[in-house]
CSV table of C-alpha atoms and ligand atoms in Angstrom, one decimal:
chain,number,residue,atom,x,y,z
A,1,UNK,CA,50.9,8.1,51.2
A,2,UNK,CA,52.7,10.6,54.3
A,3,UNK,CA,50.9,12.7,55.9
A,4,UNK,CA,53.1,15.1,58.4
A,5,UNK,CA,51.7,16.4,61.6
A,6,UNK,CA,53.1,19.2,62.6
A,7,UNK,CA,53.0,22.4,64.5
A,8,UNK,CA,54.5,26.0,65.0
A,9,UNK,CA,55.4,25.7,68.6
A,10,UNK,CA,55.2,22.5,71.4
A,11,UNK,CA,52.2,21.4,73.5
A,12,UNK,CA,50.1,22.0,71.2
A,13,UNK,CA,48.3,18.3,70.5
A,14,UNK,CA,50.6,17.2,67.7
A,15,UNK,CA,51.7,13.8,69.1
A,16,UNK,CA,47.6,13.5,70.3
A,17,UNK,CA,46.8,14.0,66.5
A,18,UNK,CA,49.4,11.8,64.9
A,19,UNK,CA,48.9,9.0,67.1
A,20,UNK,CA,45.0,8.6,67.3
A,21,UNK,CA,45.5,9.1,63.6
A,22,UNK,CA,47.8,6.1,63.5
A,23,UNK,CA,46.0,4.2,65.8
A,24,UNK,CA,42.4,5.0,63.7
A,25,UNK,CA,43.9,4.0,60.3
A,26,UNK,CA,45.5,0.8,61.8
A,27,UNK,CA,41.6,0.2,62.7
A,28,UNK,CA,40.3,0.6,59.4
A,29,UNK,CA,42.7,-2.3,58.5
A,30,UNK,CA,45.3,-0.3,56.7
A,31,UNK,CA,49.0,-1.0,57.0
A,32,UNK,CA,50.8,2.1,58.8
A,33,UNK,CA,54.0,3.3,60.1
A,34,UNK,CA,54.1,5.9,62.8
A,35,UNK,CA,57.6,8.1,62.4
A,36,UNK,CA,58.4,9.9,65.5
A,37,UNK,CA,60.6,12.5,64.4
A,38,UNK,CA,60.6,14.8,67.3
A,39,UNK,CA,63.7,13.3,68.3
A,40,UNK,CA,64.9,15.7,71.0
A,41,UNK,CA,61.8,14.3,73.0
A,42,UNK,CA,59.7,11.4,71.2
A,43,UNK,CA,56.9,11.0,73.2
A,44,UNK,CA,54.1,9.2,71.1
A,45,UNK,CA,55.7,5.7,72.5
A,46,UNK,CA,54.2,7.3,75.8
A,47,UNK,CA,50.5,6.7,74.2
A,48,UNK,CA,51.3,3.7,72.4
A,49,UNK,CA,53.3,2.0,74.8
A,50,UNK,CA,55.2,-0.4,72.2
A,51,UNK,CA,57.1,-3.1,72.3
A,52,UNK,CA,60.7,-1.9,70.7
A,53,UNK,CA,61.8,-5.0,68.6
A,54,UNK,CA,65.3,-3.0,67.3
A,55,UNK,CA,67.3,-0.4,68.8
A,56,UNK,CA,69.9,0.5,65.9
A,57,UNK,CA,72.8,3.4,66.2
A,58,UNK,CA,72.4,6.7,63.5
A,59,UNK,CA,75.5,7.7,62.3
A,60,UNK,CA,76.1,11.3,60.3
A,61,UNK,CA,79.5,12.0,58.3
A,62,UNK,CA,81.8,14.8,59.1
A,63,UNK,CA,84.7,16.0,56.6
A,64,UNK,CA,88.4,14.7,57.6
A,65,UNK,CA,90.7,17.0,56.1
A,66,UNK,CA,93.9,15.8,55.0
A,67,UNK,CA,96.2,19.0,55.0
A,68,UNK,CA,99.0,17.1,52.8
A,69,UNK,CA,96.9,16.8,50.2
A,70,UNK,CA,95.2,20.3,49.9
A,71,UNK,CA,95.8,23.1,47.6
A,72,UNK,CA,94.0,25.7,49.5
A,73,UNK,CA,91.5,26.2,46.2
A,74,UNK,CA,88.4,27.3,49.2
A,75,UNK,CA,86.1,25.4,47.4
A,76,UNK,CA,84.9,23.3,50.3
A,77,UNK,CA,84.1,26.5,52.2
A,78,UNK,CA,82.6,27.9,49.1
A,79,UNK,CA,80.3,25.0,48.8
A,80,UNK,CA,79.3,24.6,52.5
A,81,UNK,CA,75.6,26.2,53.2
A,82,UNK,CA,76.1,26.4,56.7
A,83,UNK,CA,79.3,27.5,57.1
A,84,UNK,CA,80.8,24.3,58.8
A,85,UNK,CA,84.2,24.0,56.9
A,86,UNK,CA,86.2,26.9,56.3
A,87,UNK,CA,89.2,27.9,54.5
A,88,UNK,CA,91.3,29.9,57.0
A,89,UNK,CA,95.3,31.0,55.6
A,90,UNK,CA,96.5,27.7,55.4
A,91,UNK,CA,94.8,25.5,56.8
A,92,UNK,CA,90.8,24.0,56.8
A,93,UNK,CA,89.1,24.0,60.2
A,94,UNK,CA,85.9,21.7,60.5
A,95,UNK,CA,83.0,22.4,63.0
A,96,UNK,CA,81.4,19.3,63.6
A,97,UNK,CA,78.4,21.1,65.2
A,98,UNK,CA,77.1,22.8,62.1
A,99,UNK,CA,78.2,20.3,59.8
A,100,UNK,CA,74.7,18.7,58.5
A,101,UNK,CA,76.4,15.8,56.8
A,102,UNK,CA,75.7,16.3,53.2
A,103,UNK,CA,78.9,15.4,51.9
A,104,UNK,CA,79.0,18.6,49.3
A,105,UNK,CA,82.4,19.4,50.5
A,106,UNK,CA,84.5,16.5,49.5
A,107,UNK,CA,82.4,16.0,46.5
A,108,UNK,CA,83.9,19.3,45.4
A,109,UNK,CA,88.1,18.9,46.7
A,110,UNK,CA,89.4,18.5,43.0
A,111,UNK,CA,92.4,16.5,45.3
A,112,UNK,CA,90.6,13.8,47.3
A,113,UNK,CA,92.0,15.5,50.6
A,114,UNK,CA,88.3,15.4,51.8
A,115,UNK,CA,87.2,12.2,53.6
A,116,UNK,CA,84.2,11.3,55.5
A,117,UNK,CA,84.5,9.8,58.9
A,118,UNK,CA,81.3,9.1,61.3
A,119,UNK,CA,80.4,10.3,64.3
A,120,UNK,CA,77.5,9.0,66.7
A,121,UNK,CA,74.3,11.1,66.5
A,122,UNK,CA,71.5,9.2,68.4
A,123,UNK,CA,69.4,5.3,68.2
A,124,UNK,CA,67.0,4.6,66.0
A,125,UNK,CA,64.1,2.2,67.6
A,126,UNK,CA,61.1,0.2,66.4
A,127,UNK,CA,58.7,-1.6,67.6
A,128,UNK,CA,55.2,-2.5,67.0
A,129,UNK,CA,51.7,-1.4,69.4
A,130,UNK,CA,48.5,-2.8,68.4
A,131,UNK,CA,49.7,-3.9,64.8
A,132,UNK,CA,51.2,0.0,64.1
A,133,UNK,CA,54.9,0.0,63.2
A,134,UNK,CA,56.5,2.4,65.3
A,135,UNK,CA,59.7,4.4,64.6
A,136,UNK,CA,61.3,6.6,67.0
A,137,UNK,CA,64.6,8.9,66.8
A,138,UNK,CA,66.3,9.4,70.0
A,139,UNK,CA,69.1,12.1,69.7
A,140,UNK,CA,72.0,11.5,71.8
A,141,UNK,CA,72.4,14.3,74.4
A,142,UNK,CA,74.7,17.2,74.0
A,143,UNK,CA,73.8,16.3,69.7
A,144,UNK,CA,72.7,19.6,68.4
A,145,UNK,CA,72.1,18.7,64.8
A,146,UNK,CA,69.3,16.7,64.4
A,147,UNK,CA,68.3,16.6,60.6
A,148,UNK,CA,70.4,13.7,60.0
A,149,UNK,CA,69.0,11.7,62.5
A,150,UNK,CA,65.5,12.7,61.2
A,151,UNK,CA,66.5,11.5,57.9
A,152,UNK,CA,67.8,8.2,59.6
A,153,UNK,CA,64.4,7.6,60.9
A,154,UNK,CA,62.5,8.1,58.0
A,155,UNK,CA,64.7,5.6,56.1
A,156,UNK,CA,62.9,3.1,58.1
A,157,UNK,CA,59.3,3.9,56.6
A,158,UNK,CA,58.1,1.0,54.8
A,159,UNK,CA,57.3,2.5,51.5
A,160,UNK,CA,54.5,-0.6,50.9
A,161,UNK,CA,52.4,1.1,53.8
A,162,UNK,CA,49.1,2.5,52.9
A,163,UNK,CA,50.1,5.5,55.6
A,164,UNK,CA,53.2,6.4,56.9
A,165,UNK,CA,52.0,8.8,59.6
A,166,UNK,CA,55.3,11.8,60.8
A,167,UNK,CA,54.9,13.0,63.9
A,168,UNK,CA,57.4,16.4,63.4
A,169,UNK,CA,59.3,18.4,66.0
A,170,UNK,CA,57.7,21.8,66.8
A,171,UNK,CA,58.5,25.0,65.3
A,172,UNK,CA,59.7,25.7,62.0
A,173,UNK,CA,63.3,25.6,61.3
A,174,UNK,CA,65.5,22.9,59.6
A,175,UNK,CA,64.4,20.1,61.2
A,176,UNK,CA,60.4,20.8,60.9
A,177,UNK,CA,61.6,20.9,57.2
A,178,UNK,CA,63.6,17.4,56.9
A,179,UNK,CA,60.2,16.0,58.5
A,180,UNK,CA,58.0,17.5,56.4
A,181,UNK,CA,59.9,16.5,53.1
A,182,UNK,CA,58.0,14.0,51.0
A,183,UNK,CA,54.9,14.6,52.5
A,184,UNK,CA,51.4,14.0,50.4
A,185,UNK,CA,49.6,15.9,53.3
A,186,UNK,CA,50.3,18.2,55.7
A,187,UNK,CA,48.2,19.0,59.3
A,188,UNK,CA,49.1,21.8,61.0
A,189,UNK,CA,47.9,22.0,64.7
A,190,UNK,CA,47.1,24.9,67.0
A,191,UNK,CA,45.1,26.6,69.2
A,192,UNK,CA,42.9,29.6,69.3
A,193,UNK,CA,44.7,31.7,71.3
A,194,UNK,CA,47.0,34.6,69.7
A,195,UNK,CA,50.3,32.5,70.4
A,196,UNK,CA,48.5,29.6,68.8
A,197,UNK,CA,47.6,32.0,65.8
A,198,UNK,CA,51.2,33.5,65.7
A,199,UNK,CA,53.3,30.1,65.9
A,200,UNK,CA,50.3,28.6,62.9
A,201,UNK,CA,51.5,32.1,60.4
A,202,UNK,CA,55.1,30.7,60.7
A,203,UNK,CA,54.2,27.8,60.0
A,204,UNK,CA,51.8,28.4,57.1
A,205,UNK,CA,54.8,30.1,55.2
A,206,UNK,CA,57.2,27.1,55.6
A,207,UNK,CA,54.5,24.9,54.2
A,208,UNK,CA,53.4,27.4,51.8
A,209,UNK,CA,57.1,27.6,50.4
A,210,UNK,CA,57.2,23.3,50.1
A,211,UNK,CA,53.8,23.8,48.2
A,212,UNK,CA,52.7,20.6,49.9
A,213,UNK,CA,48.2,20.7,50.2
A,214,UNK,CA,47.8,21.3,54.1
A,215,UNK,CA,44.8,22.0,56.4
A,216,UNK,CA,44.9,23.1,59.8
A,217,UNK,CA,43.6,21.2,63.2
A,218,UNK,CA,42.9,23.3,66.0
A,219,UNK,CA,42.8,21.2,68.9
A,220,UNK,CA,40.8,22.6,72.1
A,221,UNK,CA,38.6,24.6,70.3
A,222,UNK,CA,36.6,25.9,72.6
A,223,UNK,CA,38.7,28.3,74.5
A,224,UNK,CA,40.6,31.2,73.6
A,225,UNK,CA,39.4,33.6,70.8
A,226,UNK,CA,38.3,33.1,67.1
A,227,UNK,CA,41.1,35.1,65.2
A,228,UNK,CA,42.5,31.4,64.0
A,229,UNK,CA,39.1,30.7,62.3
A,230,UNK,CA,39.2,34.6,60.6
A,231,UNK,CA,42.7,34.0,59.3
A,232,UNK,CA,42.2,30.4,57.8
A,233,UNK,CA,39.2,31.6,56.5
A,234,UNK,CA,41.0,34.7,54.7
A,235,UNK,CA,43.7,32.5,54.0
A,236,UNK,CA,41.7,30.3,52.6
A,237,UNK,CA,42.9,27.3,54.6
A,238,UNK,CA,40.7,24.6,55.5
A,239,UNK,CA,40.2,23.3,59.0
A,240,UNK,CA,39.6,19.9,59.2
A,241,UNK,CA,39.7,18.9,62.7
A,242,UNK,CA,38.3,20.7,65.7
A,243,UNK,CA,39.3,18.8,68.8
A,244,UNK,CA,36.9,20.6,72.3
A,245,UNK,CA,38.4,21.1,75.7
A,246,UNK,CA,37.2,18.1,77.4
A,247,UNK,CA,39.0,17.2,80.9
A,248,UNK,CA,38.2,13.6,80.1
A,249,UNK,CA,40.8,14.3,77.1
A,250,UNK,CA,42.8,15.7,79.3
A,251,UNK,CA,42.8,12.9,82.1
A,252,UNK,CA,43.3,9.9,79.2
A,253,UNK,CA,46.6,12.3,78.3
A,254,UNK,CA,47.4,12.8,81.9
A,255,UNK,CA,47.5,8.5,82.4
A,256,UNK,CA,49.3,7.8,79.1
A,257,UNK,CA,46.0,6.4,77.3
A,258,UNK,CA,45.6,7.1,73.6
A,259,UNK,CA,42.4,9.5,73.1
A,260,UNK,CA,40.7,6.8,70.9
A,261,UNK,CA,40.8,4.0,73.5
A,262,UNK,CA,39.4,6.4,76.3
A,263,UNK,CA,36.9,8.4,74.0
A,264,UNK,CA,36.0,6.4,71.2
A,265,UNK,CA,33.4,8.9,70.2
A,266,UNK,CA,36.0,11.1,68.8
A,267,UNK,CA,36.8,8.7,65.9
A,268,UNK,CA,34.4,10.7,63.4
A,269,UNK,CA,36.3,13.1,63.4
A,270,UNK,CA,39.7,11.0,62.6
A,271,UNK,CA,37.4,9.5,60.1
A,272,UNK,CA,36.6,13.5,58.6
A,273,UNK,CA,40.4,14.2,58.3
A,274,UNK,CA,40.9,11.0,55.9
A,275,UNK,CA,37.8,12.1,54.1
A,276,UNK,CA,39.2,15.5,53.1
A,277,UNK,CA,42.7,14.0,52.0
A,278,UNK,CA,41.0,11.6,50.0
A,279,UNK,CA,39.0,14.8,48.3
A,280,UNK,CA,42.0,17.2,48.0
A,281,UNK,CA,44.4,14.3,46.9
A,282,UNK,CA,43.7,13.1,43.5
A,283,UNK,CA,44.7,9.2,43.5
B,1,UNK,CA,100.2,46.0,62.1
B,2,UNK,CA,96.1,46.0,61.7
B,3,UNK,CA,93.9,45.7,65.0
B,4,UNK,CA,90.0,45.0,64.3
B,5,UNK,CA,87.7,46.5,67.1
B,6,UNK,CA,84.3,45.2,67.1
B,7,UNK,CA,81.9,48.8,67.0
B,8,UNK,CA,78.5,49.8,67.3
B,9,UNK,CA,79.3,52.5,65.0
B,10,UNK,CA,81.7,53.4,62.2
B,11,UNK,CA,84.1,55.9,63.2
B,12,UNK,CA,86.7,56.2,66.6
B,13,UNK,CA,84.0,57.5,69.0
B,14,UNK,CA,81.8,54.8,68.8
B,15,UNK,CA,81.9,52.1,71.6
B,16,UNK,CA,82.8,49.1,71.3
B,17,UNK,CA,80.5,46.3,71.0
B,18,UNK,CA,81.1,42.9,73.6
B,19,UNK,CA,79.5,41.0,70.5
B,20,UNK,CA,82.0,39.8,68.7
B,21,UNK,CA,79.9,37.3,65.8
B,22,UNK,CA,77.1,39.9,66.0
B,23,UNK,CA,78.6,43.2,65.8
B,24,UNK,CA,76.9,45.4,63.5
B,25,UNK,CA,80.8,46.6,62.4
B,26,UNK,CA,84.6,45.9,62.9
B,27,UNK,CA,87.4,48.9,62.6
B,28,UNK,CA,90.0,47.8,61.1
B,29,UNK,CA,93.1,50.3,62.5
B,30,UNK,CA,96.2,50.3,61.3
B,31,UNK,CA,98.9,51.4,63.6
B,32,UNK,CA,101.8,52.1,60.8
B,33,UNK,CA,99.7,55.3,59.5
B,34,UNK,CA,97.1,55.8,62.1
B,35,UNK,CA,94.4,55.3,59.8
B,36,UNK,CA,91.1,53.0,60.0
B,37,UNK,CA,88.4,51.8,57.6
B,38,UNK,CA,85.2,50.0,59.2
B,39,UNK,CA,83.7,47.1,57.7
B,40,UNK,CA,80.5,45.9,57.7
B,41,UNK,CA,79.3,42.8,59.4
B,42,UNK,CA,75.5,43.3,59.4
B,43,UNK,CA,74.5,40.5,57.0
B,44,UNK,CA,75.9,38.2,60.4
B,45,UNK,CA,73.2,39.7,62.9
B,46,UNK,CA,70.8,37.7,61.0
B,47,UNK,CA,72.5,34.3,60.6
B,48,UNK,CA,71.5,31.9,62.2
B,49,UNK,CA,74.2,29.7,63.3
B,50,UNK,CA,78.3,30.0,62.8
B,51,UNK,CA,78.2,34.3,62.8
B,52,UNK,CA,81.3,34.1,65.2
B,53,UNK,CA,83.3,32.1,62.4
B,54,UNK,CA,82.4,34.6,60.0
B,55,UNK,CA,82.9,37.6,61.6
B,56,UNK,CA,86.6,36.0,61.9
B,57,UNK,CA,86.6,35.1,58.6
B,58,UNK,CA,86.3,38.8,57.9
B,59,UNK,CA,89.1,40.2,60.2
B,60,UNK,CA,91.6,38.2,58.9
B,61,UNK,CA,90.8,39.0,54.9
B,62,UNK,CA,90.8,41.9,56.2
B,63,UNK,CA,94.4,41.1,57.3
B,64,UNK,CA,93.8,42.0,61.2
B,65,UNK,CA,96.6,40.4,63.7
B,66,UNK,CA,94.6,41.1,66.8
B,67,UNK,CA,91.1,42.0,67.6
B,68,UNK,CA,89.6,43.9,70.7
B,69,UNK,CA,86.1,42.3,71.4
B,70,UNK,CA,83.8,41.5,74.9
B,71,UNK,CA,83.1,38.2,74.3
B,72,UNK,CA,84.5,34.9,71.7
B,73,UNK,CA,82.8,31.8,71.8
B,74,UNK,CA,84.6,28.4,71.2
B,75,UNK,CA,84.1,28.5,67.3
B,76,UNK,CA,85.4,32.1,66.8
B,77,UNK,CA,88.5,31.1,68.6
B,78,UNK,CA,89.4,28.2,67.0
B,79,UNK,CA,89.0,30.4,63.9
B,80,UNK,CA,90.9,33.1,65.1
B,81,UNK,CA,94.0,31.4,66.2
B,82,UNK,CA,94.1,29.0,62.9
B,83,UNK,CA,94.5,33.0,61.3
B,84,UNK,CA,97.1,33.8,63.9
B,85,UNK,CA,95.1,36.5,65.4
B,86,UNK,CA,95.6,37.1,68.9
B,87,UNK,CA,92.6,38.0,70.8
B,88,UNK,CA,92.2,41.1,73.6
B,89,UNK,CA,89.1,41.6,75.9
B,90,UNK,CA,87.8,44.8,76.8
B,91,UNK,CA,84.2,46.3,77.9
B,92,UNK,CA,82.9,49.3,78.3
B,93,UNK,CA,85.1,51.3,76.0
B,94,UNK,CA,85.2,53.8,73.2
B,95,UNK,CA,86.9,52.5,70.2
B,96,UNK,CA,89.6,55.0,70.3
B,97,UNK,CA,90.1,53.6,74.0
B,98,UNK,CA,90.5,50.2,73.1
B,99,UNK,CA,93.4,51.1,70.7
B,100,UNK,CA,95.1,53.7,73.4
B,101,UNK,CA,94.8,50.3,75.4
B,102,UNK,CA,96.3,48.1,72.8
B,103,UNK,CA,99.1,50.3,72.3
B,104,UNK,CA,99.9,51.0,75.7
B,105,UNK,CA,99.8,47.0,76.4
B,106,UNK,CA,97.1,47.0,79.4
B,107,UNK,CA,94.2,44.9,77.8
B,108,UNK,CA,94.1,41.6,78.6
B,109,UNK,CA,94.7,38.8,76.1
B,110,UNK,CA,92.4,35.9,75.8
B,111,UNK,CA,94.0,32.3,76.1
B,112,UNK,CA,91.1,30.6,75.7
B,113,UNK,CA,87.0,31.4,74.5
B,114,UNK,CA,85.1,32.7,77.3
B,115,UNK,CA,81.7,31.7,76.3
B,116,UNK,CA,80.3,28.6,75.0
B,117,UNK,CA,78.6,28.4,72.0
B,118,UNK,CA,74.8,28.4,71.5
B,119,UNK,CA,72.7,25.6,69.1
B,120,UNK,CA,69.3,26.5,68.0
C,301,SF4,S1,79.3,18.0,54.8
C,301,SF4,FE1,78.0,19.6,53.8
C,301,SF4,S2,77.7,20.3,56.1
C,301,SF4,FE2,79.4,19.2,56.2
C,301,SF4,S3,80.8,20.8,56.1
C,301,SF4,FE3,81.0,19.4,54.1
C,301,SF4,S4,79.5,20.6,52.8
C,301,SF4,FE4,79.7,21.5,54.8
C,302,SF4,S1,88.6,21.9,48.4
C,302,SF4,FE1,89.8,20.2,49.2
C,302,SF4,S2,91.8,20.8,48.4
C,302,SF4,FE2,89.8,22.6,48.0
C,302,SF4,S3,90.5,24.0,50.0
C,302,SF4,FE3,89.0,22.3,50.6
C,302,SF4,S4,90.1,20.3,51.1
C,302,SF4,FE4,91.6,22.0,50.5
């Protein structure tokens, strides 16, 4: 089962929830892989301190056009959703930083003028921490396109595992959608502030689009105002986790200590998440 | 010969829009008979990436051989160059003034992209 932890913006405690949920499940003797898909800034490792066992280069395909075979039919430019290949007068231009590596253009090319070359986009690292498998992507500096690397990270998920926990990148754009794909359940983390609510609404729009069951978790639930609760009530969105503002949590965080190791009394909160998911997902 | 001008409106009194990829209109001006049409570029205002490339394709389709605008990013530059469109830079002009300056050869021709691209 894939459970993804997402948030409309950064800094809401998404990583705290993802790492602790994975740790909690492992403690319940489940087999768990944690995927850190926040490839621009993977930080689950800061709290889990894994021993890395392997690092592999990840590549993405970009089209290479052999103009001597091209009949200027324009099909490659028509099929590309990302405007990454364009038919201009008597030539075909490729814009590597817009290319998502889907391979569509080479499939539609009637003359085989398009082949694929590889470009390096980053590393996928795998390791273990307290018996937990952890996989993280590390996007190459200056590489603007993260979805292909996120796809590579997700390929490392062990399909036999009872749980795959995905820490998504912040926001609501392509990289987030790539991370959320194949989720059985999504937990959206927010804070009870006007900004938090605004970003939550954007995230809810995306998740509704994907038609995946989801719920909301509120971090630092004792600050701010009640608008997030009001909104969730109105939209019939279950709130399955509330973590109060607690300076002990903040201290553990700043020292890189996992919340449940520093403050085991919070375990109950994570048990509740699991209970809820069991209820909504028929299995 | 036709030239394209990125513009904030659809006539010659409107001002030149410094943004190439995200301009709302292009005026396509025909120097041979001093007539013009305007081409809508609105759909590009909302596209996330590659706006410059699409603007370039729009004016190449309109058979312009030169463009007058404020800023051209690297992808738009590549596209315009492939389409044999010369790039001229201007700011703070009306479309009419830009055309006049083009005619008397006092506009600066761009030899490379003058703004870096930006990615999400
Ligand atoms: S591989 Fe896909 S994204 Fe890249 S240029 Fe071809 S069609 Fe576009
Ligand atoms: S699909 Fe192939 S033949 Fe057609 S324009 Fe593209 S590269 Fe050329």
